């Protein structure tokens, strides 16, 4: 399964950011900036962005971080990292090729862990998701912050239905038109409506060992920022 997902993201690396911006009408850019501003409240000087893709969140963090902060960007897809590196060298940012459930870092290494628009692609299965979140928890220092930006489920039924209709009518079609990959955006159109509502995802974070879990809904609840502490 992971090899299949890796192949999907390899196919769309060149157009991934463009498609995201088009499908969200550019709101994903603003949402990442909000999540980054939330994340930089973390103390310490070693931060990790997992499932980093083309490095958008990591770059946002690097722009806001103190000059002493070092940021590590991790992704399991080499073409995505290549795309990120094409943006130019950032002194406080480094890239690592690794799986998100087997991070090549010591216990309690980081003060901050972030992830954006990738949690739902780890696996829609609750048990597997908890396993990955426990790995993020493992590499956090006590008192460290976890920030998760992801699509969500609106609480109002009519908005939820309209959101799911929009996903069904646009993601596969526009994604294929802009990227040339049917498989990638068929998969993404499948995962978005099936991701957990914010209250349930908060419960999953607690199950993985996190405390002081809060969430902030964005744009009528179609996206959410979850924050938690180890």
CSV table of C-alpha atoms in Angstrom, one decimal:
chain,number,residue,atom,x,y,z
A,1,UNK,CA,0.0,0.0,0.0
A,2,UNK,CA,2.8,2.5,0.9
A,3,UNK,CA,4.6,1.8,-2.4
A,4,UNK,CA,1.4,2.6,-4.2
A,5,UNK,CA,0.9,5.8,-2.4
A,6,UNK,CA,4.6,6.7,-2.9
A,7,UNK,CA,4.1,6.1,-6.7
A,8,UNK,CA,1.1,8.3,-6.7
A,9,UNK,CA,2.9,11.3,-5.1
A,10,UNK,CA,5.9,10.8,-7.3
A,11,UNK,CA,3.6,11.2,-10.4
A,12,UNK,CA,2.3,14.6,-9.2
A,13,UNK,CA,5.3,16.2,-7.6
A,14,UNK,CA,5.8,18.8,-10.4
A,15,UNK,CA,2.2,20.0,-10.2
A,16,UNK,CA,1.2,19.2,-6.6
A,17,UNK,CA,1.3,22.8,-5.3
A,18,UNK,CA,-0.5,24.2,-8.3
A,19,UNK,CA,-3.4,21.7,-8.0
A,20,UNK,CA,-3.7,22.3,-4.3
A,21,UNK,CA,-3.9,26.1,-4.8
A,22,UNK,CA,-6.5,25.7,-7.6
A,23,UNK,CA,-8.7,23.3,-5.7
A,24,UNK,CA,-8.7,25.4,-2.5
A,25,UNK,CA,-8.9,28.7,-4.4
A,26,UNK,CA,-5.6,29.6,-2.7
A,27,UNK,CA,-6.9,29.1,0.8
A,28,UNK,CA,-4.3,26.3,1.5
A,29,UNK,CA,-1.6,29.0,1.4
A,30,UNK,CA,-3.3,31.1,4.1
A,31,UNK,CA,-4.1,28.0,6.2
A,32,UNK,CA,-0.4,26.9,6.1
A,33,UNK,CA,0.6,30.4,7.2
A,34,UNK,CA,-1.9,30.3,10.1
A,35,UNK,CA,-0.7,26.8,11.2
A,36,UNK,CA,3.0,28.0,11.0
A,37,UNK,CA,2.2,31.0,13.2
A,38,UNK,CA,0.6,28.6,15.7
A,39,UNK,CA,3.6,26.3,15.5
A,40,UNK,CA,6.3,28.9,16.1
A,41,UNK,CA,5.0,29.5,19.6
A,42,UNK,CA,6.9,26.3,20.5
A,43,UNK,CA,10.1,26.7,22.5
A,44,UNK,CA,13.5,25.2,21.6
A,45,UNK,CA,15.7,25.1,18.6
A,46,UNK,CA,15.0,21.8,16.7
A,47,UNK,CA,11.8,21.5,14.7
A,48,UNK,CA,10.5,18.7,12.5
A,49,UNK,CA,8.0,18.9,9.6
A,50,UNK,CA,6.9,15.4,8.6
A,51,UNK,CA,5.3,14.3,5.3
A,52,UNK,CA,6.6,17.6,4.1
A,53,UNK,CA,6.0,17.1,0.4
A,54,UNK,CA,7.4,20.1,-1.5
A,55,UNK,CA,8.3,21.8,1.7
A,56,UNK,CA,5.6,24.5,1.9
A,57,UNK,CA,5.1,24.3,5.6
A,58,UNK,CA,8.8,23.9,6.3
A,59,UNK,CA,9.5,27.0,4.4
A,60,UNK,CA,6.8,28.9,6.3
A,61,UNK,CA,8.4,27.8,9.5
A,62,UNK,CA,11.9,28.8,8.4
A,63,UNK,CA,10.6,32.3,7.6
A,64,UNK,CA,9.1,32.8,11.0
A,65,UNK,CA,11.8,31.0,13.1
A,66,UNK,CA,14.5,32.5,15.1
A,67,UNK,CA,17.9,32.3,13.4
A,68,UNK,CA,19.1,29.7,16.0
A,69,UNK,CA,16.2,27.2,15.1
A,70,UNK,CA,17.1,24.2,12.9
A,71,UNK,CA,14.2,22.7,10.9
A,72,UNK,CA,14.2,19.2,9.4
A,73,UNK,CA,11.8,18.4,6.6
A,74,UNK,CA,11.0,14.7,6.1
A,75,UNK,CA,9.1,13.0,3.3
A,76,UNK,CA,9.0,9.4,1.9
A,77,UNK,CA,8.8,10.6,-1.8
A,78,UNK,CA,12.1,11.6,-3.4
A,79,UNK,CA,10.5,13.6,-6.3
A,80,UNK,CA,8.7,15.7,-3.7
A,81,UNK,CA,12.0,16.5,-1.9
A,82,UNK,CA,13.7,17.2,-5.2
A,83,UNK,CA,10.9,19.7,-5.9
A,84,UNK,CA,11.4,21.3,-2.5
A,85,UNK,CA,15.2,21.6,-3.1
A,86,UNK,CA,14.6,23.4,-6.4
A,87,UNK,CA,13.2,26.4,-4.4
A,88,UNK,CA,16.7,27.2,-3.3
A,89,UNK,CA,19.0,26.6,-0.3
A,90,UNK,CA,17.6,27.7,3.1
A,91,UNK,CA,20.4,27.9,5.8
A,92,UNK,CA,18.2,26.6,8.7
A,93,UNK,CA,16.4,23.9,6.7
A,94,UNK,CA,17.5,20.4,5.8
A,95,UNK,CA,15.7,17.5,4.1
A,96,UNK,CA,15.6,13.8,4.9
A,97,UNK,CA,14.1,10.9,3.0
A,98,UNK,CA,12.2,8.6,5.4
A,99,UNK,CA,8.9,6.9,6.2
A,100,UNK,CA,6.7,8.7,8.8
A,101,UNK,CA,6.2,5.6,10.9
A,102,UNK,CA,10.0,4.9,11.1
A,103,UNK,CA,11.6,8.3,11.7
A,104,UNK,CA,15.4,8.1,11.8
A,105,UNK,CA,15.7,10.2,14.9
A,106,UNK,CA,16.3,9.6,18.6
A,107,UNK,CA,13.6,9.7,21.2
A,108,UNK,CA,12.8,13.2,22.5
A,109,UNK,CA,14.8,14.9,19.8
A,110,UNK,CA,12.5,17.7,18.7
A,111,UNK,CA,10.7,20.6,20.3
A,112,UNK,CA,8.1,20.8,17.6
A,113,UNK,CA,6.5,18.4,15.1
A,114,UNK,CA,4.2,19.7,12.3
A,115,UNK,CA,2.3,18.0,9.5
A,116,UNK,CA,0.0,19.6,6.9
A,117,UNK,CA,-2.5,18.0,4.5
A,118,UNK,CA,-0.9,14.6,4.8
A,119,UNK,CA,-2.4,12.9,7.9
A,120,UNK,CA,-5.4,11.6,6.0
A,121,UNK,CA,-3.0,10.0,3.5
A,122,UNK,CA,-1.1,8.1,6.1
A,123,UNK,CA,-4.1,5.7,6.4
A,124,UNK,CA,-7.8,6.3,7.1
A,125,UNK,CA,-7.6,3.3,9.5
A,126,UNK,CA,-7.7,4.6,13.1
A,127,UNK,CA,-5.2,2.0,14.4
A,128,UNK,CA,-2.6,2.6,11.8
A,129,UNK,CA,-3.0,6.4,12.3
A,130,UNK,CA,-2.4,6.0,16.0
A,131,UNK,CA,0.8,4.1,15.3
A,132,UNK,CA,2.1,7.0,13.2
A,133,UNK,CA,1.0,9.6,15.7
A,134,UNK,CA,2.8,7.7,18.5
A,135,UNK,CA,6.0,7.9,16.4
A,136,UNK,CA,5.6,11.7,16.2
A,137,UNK,CA,5.0,11.6,20.0
A,138,UNK,CA,8.2,9.6,20.4
A,139,UNK,CA,10.5,12.1,18.8
A,140,UNK,CA,9.0,15.0,20.7
A,141,UNK,CA,10.6,16.2,23.9
A,142,UNK,CA,8.4,16.5,27.0
A,143,UNK,CA,6.4,19.7,26.7
A,144,UNK,CA,7.0,19.7,22.9
A,145,UNK,CA,4.3,20.9,20.6
A,146,UNK,CA,2.5,19.0,17.8
A,147,UNK,CA,0.6,20.9,15.1
A,148,UNK,CA,-1.6,19.2,12.6
A,149,UNK,CA,-3.2,21.0,9.6
A,150,UNK,CA,-5.7,18.9,7.7
A,151,UNK,CA,-9.0,18.8,5.8
A,152,UNK,CA,-11.8,18.2,8.2
A,153,UNK,CA,-15.6,17.6,8.3
A,154,UNK,CA,-17.9,20.6,8.8
A,155,UNK,CA,-20.3,20.3,11.7
A,156,UNK,CA,-23.3,21.7,9.8
A,157,UNK,CA,-24.8,18.9,7.7
A,158,UNK,CA,-25.7,21.1,4.7
A,159,UNK,CA,-22.1,22.6,4.5
A,160,UNK,CA,-20.7,19.1,4.9
A,161,UNK,CA,-22.8,17.8,2.0
A,162,UNK,CA,-21.8,20.8,-0.2
A,163,UNK,CA,-18.2,20.2,0.6
A,164,UNK,CA,-18.3,16.5,-0.3
A,165,UNK,CA,-20.2,17.4,-3.5
A,166,UNK,CA,-17.4,19.9,-4.4
A,167,UNK,CA,-14.8,17.2,-3.7
A,168,UNK,CA,-16.7,14.7,-5.8
A,169,UNK,CA,-17.1,17.1,-8.8
A,170,UNK,CA,-13.8,18.8,-8.9
A,171,UNK,CA,-10.8,16.9,-7.3
A,172,UNK,CA,-10.6,14.0,-9.8
A,173,UNK,CA,-11.4,16.1,-12.8
A,174,UNK,CA,-9.3,19.2,-12.1
A,175,UNK,CA,-6.5,17.1,-10.6
A,176,UNK,CA,-6.2,15.0,-13.7
A,177,UNK,CA,-6.5,18.0,-16.0
A,178,UNK,CA,-3.6,19.8,-14.3
A,179,UNK,CA,-1.4,16.9,-13.3
A,180,UNK,CA,-2.2,14.2,-15.9
A,181,UNK,CA,-2.6,11.6,-13.1
A,182,UNK,CA,-6.0,9.9,-12.7
A,183,UNK,CA,-4.8,7.6,-9.9
A,184,UNK,CA,-3.5,10.4,-7.6
A,185,UNK,CA,-6.6,12.5,-7.5
A,186,UNK,CA,-8.9,9.6,-7.4
A,187,UNK,CA,-7.1,8.6,-4.3
A,188,UNK,CA,-7.2,12.1,-2.8
A,189,UNK,CA,-10.9,12.5,-3.6
A,190,UNK,CA,-11.4,9.3,-1.7
A,191,UNK,CA,-9.5,10.3,1.5
A,192,UNK,CA,-10.9,13.8,2.0
A,193,UNK,CA,-14.5,12.9,2.7
A,194,UNK,CA,-13.5,10.0,4.9
A,195,UNK,CA,-11.1,11.8,7.3
A,196,UNK,CA,-12.2,12.2,10.9
A,197,UNK,CA,-14.2,15.1,12.2
A,198,UNK,CA,-12.3,17.3,14.6
A,199,UNK,CA,-13.6,15.9,17.8
A,200,UNK,CA,-12.8,12.3,16.8
A,201,UNK,CA,-9.3,13.3,15.6
A,202,UNK,CA,-8.8,15.0,18.9
A,203,UNK,CA,-9.7,11.7,20.6
A,204,UNK,CA,-7.2,9.9,18.4
A,205,UNK,CA,-4.4,12.3,19.4
A,206,UNK,CA,-5.1,11.6,23.0
A,207,UNK,CA,-5.0,7.9,22.4
A,208,UNK,CA,-1.6,8.4,20.8
A,209,UNK,CA,-0.4,10.0,24.1
A,210,UNK,CA,-0.9,13.7,23.4
A,211,UNK,CA,-2.4,16.1,26.0
A,212,UNK,CA,-4.0,19.5,26.0
A,213,UNK,CA,-5.4,18.8,22.6
A,214,UNK,CA,-7.3,21.7,20.9
A,215,UNK,CA,-8.6,22.4,17.4
A,216,UNK,CA,-9.4,25.5,15.4
A,217,UNK,CA,-11.8,25.1,12.5
A,218,UNK,CA,-11.1,27.0,9.2
A,219,UNK,CA,-13.5,28.2,6.5
A,220,UNK,CA,-16.7,26.7,7.8
A,221,UNK,CA,-15.0,23.6,9.0
A,222,UNK,CA,-13.6,22.2,5.8
A,223,UNK,CA,-10.1,22.4,7.3
A,224,UNK,CA,-8.8,22.4,10.9
A,225,UNK,CA,-5.6,23.1,12.9
A,226,UNK,CA,-5.1,20.7,15.8
A,227,UNK,CA,-2.5,21.5,18.4
A,228,UNK,CA,-1.3,19.2,21.2
A,229,UNK,CA,1.4,18.9,23.8
A,230,UNK,CA,3.6,15.9,24.8
